[in-house]
Coordinates of C-alpha atoms in Angstrom, one line a residue:
Chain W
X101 CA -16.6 -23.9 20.3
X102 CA -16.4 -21.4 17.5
X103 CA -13.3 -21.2 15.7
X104 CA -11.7 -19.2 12.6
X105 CA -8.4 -20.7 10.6
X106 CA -6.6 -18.2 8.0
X107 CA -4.4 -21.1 6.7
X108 CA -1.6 -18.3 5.4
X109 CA 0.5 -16.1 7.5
X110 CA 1.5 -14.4 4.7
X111 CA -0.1 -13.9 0.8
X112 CA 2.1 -12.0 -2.0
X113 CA 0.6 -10.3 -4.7
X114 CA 2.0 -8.7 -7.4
X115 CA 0.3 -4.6 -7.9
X116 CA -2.4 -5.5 -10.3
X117 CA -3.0 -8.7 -9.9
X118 CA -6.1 -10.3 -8.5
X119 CA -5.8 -11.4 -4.8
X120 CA -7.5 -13.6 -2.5
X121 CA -6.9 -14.2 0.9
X122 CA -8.7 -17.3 2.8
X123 CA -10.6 -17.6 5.5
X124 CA -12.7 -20.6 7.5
X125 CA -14.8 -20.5 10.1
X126 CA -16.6 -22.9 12.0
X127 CA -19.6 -21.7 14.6
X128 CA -23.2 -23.2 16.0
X129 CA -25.8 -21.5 13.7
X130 CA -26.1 -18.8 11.8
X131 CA -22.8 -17.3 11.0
X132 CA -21.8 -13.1 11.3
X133 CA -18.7 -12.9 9.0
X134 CA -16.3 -10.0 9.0
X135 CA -13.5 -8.5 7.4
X136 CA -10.6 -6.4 9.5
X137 CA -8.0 -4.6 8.1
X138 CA -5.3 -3.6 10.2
X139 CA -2.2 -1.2 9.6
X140 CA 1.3 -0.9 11.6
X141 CA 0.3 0.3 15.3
X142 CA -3.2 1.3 14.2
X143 CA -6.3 -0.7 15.0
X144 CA -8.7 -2.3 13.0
X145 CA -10.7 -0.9 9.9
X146 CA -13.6 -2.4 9.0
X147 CA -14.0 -3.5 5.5
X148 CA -17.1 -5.9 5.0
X149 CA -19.6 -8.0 6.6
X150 CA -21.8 -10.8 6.1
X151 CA -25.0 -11.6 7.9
X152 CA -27.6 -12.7 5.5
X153 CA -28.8 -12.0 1.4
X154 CA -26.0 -12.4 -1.6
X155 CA -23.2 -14.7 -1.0
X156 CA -20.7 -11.9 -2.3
X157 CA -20.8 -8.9 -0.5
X158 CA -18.7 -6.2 -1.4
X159 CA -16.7 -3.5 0.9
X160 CA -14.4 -1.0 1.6
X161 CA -11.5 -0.3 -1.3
X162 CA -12.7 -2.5 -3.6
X163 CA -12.5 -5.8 -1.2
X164 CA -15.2 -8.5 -1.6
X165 CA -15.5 -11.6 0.2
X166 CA -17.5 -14.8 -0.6
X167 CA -19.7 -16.7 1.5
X168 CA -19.8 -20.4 0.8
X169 CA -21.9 -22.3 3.7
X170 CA -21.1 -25.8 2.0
X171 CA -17.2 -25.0 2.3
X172 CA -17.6 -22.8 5.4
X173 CA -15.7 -20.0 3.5
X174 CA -15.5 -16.5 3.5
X175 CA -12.4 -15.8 1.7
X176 CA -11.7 -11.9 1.2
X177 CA -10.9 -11.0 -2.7
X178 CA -9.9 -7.7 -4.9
X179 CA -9.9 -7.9 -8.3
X180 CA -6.6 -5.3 -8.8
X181 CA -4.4 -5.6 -5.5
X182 CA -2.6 -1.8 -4.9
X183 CA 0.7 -1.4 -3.1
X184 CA -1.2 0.4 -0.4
X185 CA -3.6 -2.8 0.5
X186 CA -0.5 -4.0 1.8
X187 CA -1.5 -4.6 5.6
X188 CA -2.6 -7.3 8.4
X189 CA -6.6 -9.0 7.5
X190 CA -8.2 -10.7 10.2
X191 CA -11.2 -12.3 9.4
X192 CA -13.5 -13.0 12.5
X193 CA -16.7 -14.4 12.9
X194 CA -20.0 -14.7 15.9
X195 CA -23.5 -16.7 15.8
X196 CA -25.9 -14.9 14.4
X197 CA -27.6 -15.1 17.9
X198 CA -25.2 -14.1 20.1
X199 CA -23.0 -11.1 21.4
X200 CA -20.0 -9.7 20.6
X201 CA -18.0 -11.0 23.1
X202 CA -18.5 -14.1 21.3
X203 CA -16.3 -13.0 18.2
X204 CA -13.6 -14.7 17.3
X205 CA -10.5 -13.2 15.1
X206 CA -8.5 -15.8 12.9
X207 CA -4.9 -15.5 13.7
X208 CA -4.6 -12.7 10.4
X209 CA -2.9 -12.8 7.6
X210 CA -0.1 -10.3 6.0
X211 CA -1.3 -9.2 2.4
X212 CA 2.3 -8.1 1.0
X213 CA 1.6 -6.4 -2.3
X214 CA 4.9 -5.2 -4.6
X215 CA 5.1 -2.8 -6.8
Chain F
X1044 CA -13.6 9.9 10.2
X1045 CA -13.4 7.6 13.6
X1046 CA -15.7 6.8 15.9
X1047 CA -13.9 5.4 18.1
X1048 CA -11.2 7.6 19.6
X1049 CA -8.4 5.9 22.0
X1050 CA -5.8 7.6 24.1
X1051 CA -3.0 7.4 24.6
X1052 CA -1.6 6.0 21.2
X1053 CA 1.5 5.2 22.8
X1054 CA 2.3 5.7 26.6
X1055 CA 5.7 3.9 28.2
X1056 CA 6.0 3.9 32.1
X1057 CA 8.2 3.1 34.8
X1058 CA 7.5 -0.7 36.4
X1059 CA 5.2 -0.3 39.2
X1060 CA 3.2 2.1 37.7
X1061 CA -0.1 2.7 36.7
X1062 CA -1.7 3.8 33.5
X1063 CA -4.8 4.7 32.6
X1064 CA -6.3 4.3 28.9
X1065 CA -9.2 5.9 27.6
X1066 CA -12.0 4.7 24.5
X1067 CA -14.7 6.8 24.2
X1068 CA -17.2 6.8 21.1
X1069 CA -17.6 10.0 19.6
X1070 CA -21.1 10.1 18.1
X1071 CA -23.3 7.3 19.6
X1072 CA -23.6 6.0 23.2
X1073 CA -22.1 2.4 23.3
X1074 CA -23.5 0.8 26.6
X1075 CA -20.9 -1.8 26.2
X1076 CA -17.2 -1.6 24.7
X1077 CA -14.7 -4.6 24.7
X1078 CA -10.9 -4.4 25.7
X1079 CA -8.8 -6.7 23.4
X1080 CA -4.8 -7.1 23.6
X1081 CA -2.8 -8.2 20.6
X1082 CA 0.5 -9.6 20.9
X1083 CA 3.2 -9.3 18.4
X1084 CA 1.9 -11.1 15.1
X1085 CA -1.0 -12.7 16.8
X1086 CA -4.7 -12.6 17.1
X1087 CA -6.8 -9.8 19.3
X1088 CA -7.6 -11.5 22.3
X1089 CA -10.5 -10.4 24.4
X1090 CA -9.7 -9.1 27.7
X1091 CA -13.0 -7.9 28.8
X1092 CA -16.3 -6.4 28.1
X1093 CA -17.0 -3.2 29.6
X1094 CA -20.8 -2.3 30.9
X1095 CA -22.1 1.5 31.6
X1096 CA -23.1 1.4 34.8
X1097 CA -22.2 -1.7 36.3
X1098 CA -18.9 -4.0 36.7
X1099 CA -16.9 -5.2 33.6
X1100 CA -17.6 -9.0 32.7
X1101 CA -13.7 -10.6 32.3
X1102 CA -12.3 -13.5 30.5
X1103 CA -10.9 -16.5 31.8
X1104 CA -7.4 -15.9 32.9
X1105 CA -7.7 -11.8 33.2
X1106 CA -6.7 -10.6 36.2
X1107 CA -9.5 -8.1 37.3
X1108 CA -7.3 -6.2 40.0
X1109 CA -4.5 -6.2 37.5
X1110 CA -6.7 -4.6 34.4
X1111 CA -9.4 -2.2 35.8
X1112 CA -11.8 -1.1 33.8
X1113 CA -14.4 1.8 34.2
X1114 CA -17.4 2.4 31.9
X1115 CA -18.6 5.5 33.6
X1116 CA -20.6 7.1 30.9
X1117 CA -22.3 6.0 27.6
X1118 CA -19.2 7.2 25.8
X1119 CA -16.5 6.7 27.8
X1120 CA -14.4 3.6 29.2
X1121 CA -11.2 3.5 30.6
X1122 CA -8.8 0.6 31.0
X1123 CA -6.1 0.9 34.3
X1124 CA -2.8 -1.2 34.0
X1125 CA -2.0 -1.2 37.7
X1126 CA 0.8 -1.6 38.8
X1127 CA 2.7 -2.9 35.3
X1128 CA 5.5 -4.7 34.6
X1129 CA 7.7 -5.3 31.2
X1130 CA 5.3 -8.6 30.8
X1131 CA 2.2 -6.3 30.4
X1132 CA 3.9 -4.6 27.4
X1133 CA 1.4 -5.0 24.4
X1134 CA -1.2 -3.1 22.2
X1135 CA -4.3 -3.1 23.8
X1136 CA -7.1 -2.0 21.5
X1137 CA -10.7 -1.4 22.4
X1138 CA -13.9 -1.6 20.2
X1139 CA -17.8 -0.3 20.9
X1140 CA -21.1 -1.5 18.6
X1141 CA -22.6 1.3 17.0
X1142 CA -26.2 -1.0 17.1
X1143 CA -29.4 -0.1 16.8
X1144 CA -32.5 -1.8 17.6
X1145 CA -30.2 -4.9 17.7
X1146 CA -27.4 -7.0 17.6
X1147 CA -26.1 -6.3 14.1
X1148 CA -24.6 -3.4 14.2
X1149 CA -21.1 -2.7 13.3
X1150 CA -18.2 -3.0 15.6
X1151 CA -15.6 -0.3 15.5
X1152 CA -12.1 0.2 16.9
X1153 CA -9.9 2.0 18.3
X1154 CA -6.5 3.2 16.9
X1155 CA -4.9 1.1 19.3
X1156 CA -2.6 1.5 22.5
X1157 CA 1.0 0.8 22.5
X1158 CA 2.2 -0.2 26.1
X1159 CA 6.0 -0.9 26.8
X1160 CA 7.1 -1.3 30.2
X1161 CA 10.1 -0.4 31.1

C-alpha cells in the first residue's frame, strides 16, 4: 500500500530564513508527487508537482521541492520564508499508472513563519 | 481565479436534517470529481469518487445512503448529508482533474465546506 509520512506536525521559520518542510512517500512504481497548500477553512492550493524530468521542480510563491528516488524524498523548500507562507502543506502522492482516487495525502504539516 | 467553485462555504443545520453541497467546475467538464472529508488537524480522507452519468464509486467504510452523491452533469456534483447528526460535523472538500488526453492533469479543489451539526 502506498503511503506518505510528513515526520513534523509543525516547522518554525523565522521571515527570511530558508525553510524546508519534509516529505516521504512510499508507492509501487513510478511516483506523482504533489505539493498542497492549505489556509484556515479554505481548501487546497496547488503549489507543484512532480511526474518526470529535473529532480527540482519549482512552483507557486517561490516553493520548490526536491525529488530524491534513492531517499524517496520530496521535501518542499523556499529559499526566503514570508509571514504569509504561514499555512497547513500536505504533500500527497499516486503511481504514475493509476487514478486519482489512488492519492494519498501525508497527515500535513503547519509552516509557522514569524515576523 | 478558481476552478473549482463549492457551495455552501459554511452551512449549519438542525439534527435530522439534510444538506445538500454543491462542486461544480467552472471552465472544463470533469467526468469525475472526488468528495474528501478532513477532520480537525488531520489528513483529507477520500469519501468517494463521483462519475457523470453513472453511480459514485465509495470507500470502504462510507455509508452510501448516509452521503449521496449526484454527478448529473459534466460540471456539476452534489454531495447530500442525509439525515445528519453532530458526528457528521466536518469540512468536506471536493476536487475535479482538469486532464487532458490523460491522466496527468492537475487536480484542483474546492474552497472547502464547513458542516456543524447542531
Amino acid at each position: 500500500a502506498q503511503s506518505v509520512a510528513q515526520p513534523e506536525d509543525q516547522v518554525n521559520v523565522a521571515e527570511g530564513n530558508p525553510l524546508t518542510v519534509k516529505c516521504t512517500y512510499s508507492v509501487s512504481g513510478n511516483p506523482y508527487l504533489f505539493w498542497y497548500v492549505q489556509y484556515p477553512n479554505r481548501g487546497l492550493q496547488f503549489l507543484l508537482k512532480y511526474i518526470t524530468g529535473d529532480n527540482l521542480v519549482k512552483g507557486s510563491y517561490g516553493f520548490e521541492a526536491e525529488f530524491n528516488k534513492s531517499q524517496t524524498s520530496f521535501h518542499l523548500k523556499k529559499p526566503s520564508a514570508l509571514v504569509s507562507d504561514s499555512a497547513l502543506y500536505f504533500c500527497a502522492v499516486r503511481a504514475l499508472n493509476s487514478g486519482y482516487s489512488t492519492l494519498t495525502f501525508g497527515k500535513g504539516t503547519m509552516l509557522l513563519v514569524s515576523p | 481565479g478558481a476552478v473549482v467553485s463549492q457551495h455552501p462555504s459554511r452551512v449549519i443545520c438542525k439534527s435530522g436534517t439534510s444538506v445538500k453541497i454543491e462542486c461544480r467546475s467552472l471552465d472544463f467538464q470533469a467526468t469525475t470529481m472526488f468528495w474528501y472529508r478532513q477532520f480537525p488537524k488531520q489528513s483529507l480522507m477520500l469519501m468517494a469518487t463521483s462519475n457523470e452519468g453513472s453511480k459514485a464509486t465509495y470507500e470502504q467504510g462510507v455509508e452510501k445512503d448516509k452521503f449521496l452523491i449526484n454527478h448529473a452533469s459534466l460540471t456539476l456534483s452534489t454531495l447530500t448529508v442525509t439525515s445528519a447528526h453532530p458526528e457528521d460535523s466536518s469540512f468536506y472538500i471536493c476536487s475535479a482533474p482538469r486532464t487532458s488526453g490523460g491522466n496527468t492533469g492537475e487536480l484542483f479543489f474546492g474552497e472547502g465546506s464547513r458542516l456543524t451539526v447542531l
